[in-house]
Tab-separated table of C-alpha atoms in Angstrom:
chain	number	residue	atom	x	y	z
A	20	UNK	CA	150.171	85.285	113.634
A	21	UNK	CA	152.717	84.524	110.943
A	22	UNK	CA	154.841	82.517	113.385
A	23	UNK	CA	151.808	80.396	114.396
A	24	UNK	CA	150.926	79.805	110.725
A	25	UNK	CA	154.477	78.635	110.027
A	26	UNK	CA	154.325	76.297	113.044
A	27	UNK	CA	150.955	74.904	111.937
A	28	UNK	CA	152.286	74.382	108.421
A	29	UNK	CA	155.313	72.495	109.757
A	30	UNK	CA	153.059	70.289	111.906
A	31	UNK	CA	150.789	69.493	108.964
A	32	UNK	CA	153.799	68.655	106.820
A	33	UNK	CA	155.200	66.424	109.578
A	34	UNK	CA	151.921	64.502	109.949
A	35	UNK	CA	151.557	64.143	106.191
A	36	UNK	CA	155.127	62.850	105.861
A	37	UNK	CA	154.591	60.463	108.742
A	38	UNK	CA	151.519	59.002	107.016
A	39	UNK	CA	153.481	58.593	103.788
A	40	UNK	CA	156.773	57.376	105.262
A	41	UNK	CA	156.035	55.948	108.736
A	42	UNK	CA	152.703	54.318	108.174
A	43	UNK	CA	152.860	51.385	105.802
A	44	UNK	CA	149.628	49.666	104.837
A	45	UNK	CA	149.227	46.734	102.503
A	46	UNK	CA	146.872	47.247	99.559
A	47	UNK	CA	143.169	46.700	100.194
A	48	UNK	CA	142.108	43.117	99.447
A	49	UNK	CA	139.508	42.304	96.831
A	50	UNK	CA	135.904	42.658	98.006
A	51	UNK	CA	134.552	39.479	99.616
A	52	UNK	CA	131.585	37.683	98.087
A	53	UNK	CA	128.273	39.305	99.002
A	54	UNK	CA	126.748	37.840	102.165
A	55	UNK	CA	123.369	37.580	100.425
A	56	UNK	CA	122.382	36.879	96.849
A	57	UNK	CA	119.303	39.131	97.056
A	58	UNK	CA	117.589	41.853	99.122
A	59	UNK	CA	120.910	43.372	100.162
A	60	UNK	CA	123.993	41.992	101.786
A	61	UNK	CA	127.423	43.130	102.878
A	62	UNK	CA	130.905	42.790	101.424
A	63	UNK	CA	134.179	43.532	103.154
A	64	UNK	CA	137.741	44.315	102.166
A	65	UNK	CA	140.732	44.310	104.495
A	66	UNK	CA	144.298	45.493	104.750
A	67	UNK	CA	147.158	45.105	107.207
A	68	UNK	CA	149.487	47.554	108.871
A	69	UNK	CA	153.071	46.592	108.072
A	70	UNK	CA	154.883	48.582	110.774
A	71	UNK	CA	152.323	48.809	113.644
A	72	UNK	CA	152.285	52.621	113.383
A	73	UNK	CA	149.137	52.998	111.331
A	74	UNK	CA	146.003	54.914	112.110
A	75	UNK	CA	142.817	53.907	110.353
A	76	UNK	CA	140.502	51.006	109.662
A	77	UNK	CA	141.721	47.479	108.975
A	78	UNK	CA	138.406	46.549	107.351
A	79	UNK	CA	135.943	48.436	105.183
A	80	UNK	CA	132.394	47.431	104.307
A	81	UNK	CA	129.912	48.124	101.537
A	82	UNK	CA	126.365	47.090	100.729
A	83	UNK	CA	125.780	44.735	97.800
A	84	UNK	CA	122.863	43.204	95.884
A	85	UNK	CA	120.574	45.921	97.199
A	86	UNK	CA	118.622	46.120	93.933
A	87	UNK	CA	118.294	42.349	93.485
A	88	UNK	CA	114.925	41.323	94.993
A	89	UNK	CA	114.478	37.822	96.391
A	90	UNK	CA	111.843	35.490	95.025
A	91	UNK	CA	108.694	35.332	97.194
A	92	UNK	CA	109.356	31.625	97.892
A	93	UNK	CA	112.901	32.216	99.187
A	94	UNK	CA	113.808	31.960	102.877
A	95	UNK	CA	113.756	35.226	104.829
A	96	UNK	CA	117.252	36.329	105.830
A	97	UNK	CA	116.373	36.122	109.547
A	98	UNK	CA	115.283	32.521	109.094
A	99	UNK	CA	118.473	31.874	107.147
A	100	UNK	CA	120.576	33.290	110.008
A	101	UNK	CA	118.734	31.204	112.597
A	102	UNK	CA	119.035	28.076	110.464
A	103	UNK	CA	122.831	28.452	110.387
A	104	UNK	CA	122.811	27.720	114.154
A	105	UNK	CA	120.643	24.565	113.944
A	106	UNK	CA	123.681	22.251	114.223
A	107	UNK	CA	125.264	24.127	117.132
A	108	UNK	CA	124.335	22.636	120.496
A	109	UNK	CA	122.797	24.861	123.154
A	110	UNK	CA	122.783	23.383	126.666
A	111	UNK	CA	123.292	19.927	125.181
A	112	UNK	CA	120.398	20.182	122.723
A	113	UNK	CA	119.972	21.214	119.106
A	114	UNK	CA	116.940	23.500	119.139
A	115	UNK	CA	115.452	24.686	115.863
A	116	UNK	CA	115.656	28.441	116.258
A	117	UNK	CA	112.775	30.511	114.945
A	118	UNK	CA	113.104	34.245	114.350
A	119	UNK	CA	110.762	36.495	116.295
A	120	UNK	CA	109.879	39.955	115.045
A	121	UNK	CA	109.145	42.554	117.687
A	122	UNK	CA	107.231	45.382	116.068
A	123	UNK	CA	106.231	47.372	119.142
A	124	UNK	CA	109.257	47.881	121.389
A	125	UNK	CA	107.739	50.769	123.390
A	126	UNK	CA	104.877	48.709	124.815
A	127	UNK	CA	102.166	51.022	123.508
C-alpha cells in the first residue's frame, strides 16, 4: 500500500512538473468584442502552445451582453445572420435568405 502511494505520488509530481516545465503556453489574449450588442452574444480568447507538447484548449468562450435587451425595432439575430450571407452567391444567384423557425420538430 505504501509502495503504491509513493509510486502514485511520484507520477503526480512528474505530470505536474511536465505541465510546468514541458508545456509552454502563451498568455490568454484579451477577450474579443462581443458578437452581439444586445440579447446575448459570445466572446472568445485564445492562446498558443509554444512547444507543441500542450494539453488543453486553444480557445475559450464566454457569454456577453446577456442582460442588455434589444430594442423591439431591432433586427432579430437570426435575420442578422441570414443577412450576412446576402452577398455570397449560391448556385450563381444571390438569394435573400429568410430565417425559418421550426417549433414542432417531433411532428405532433
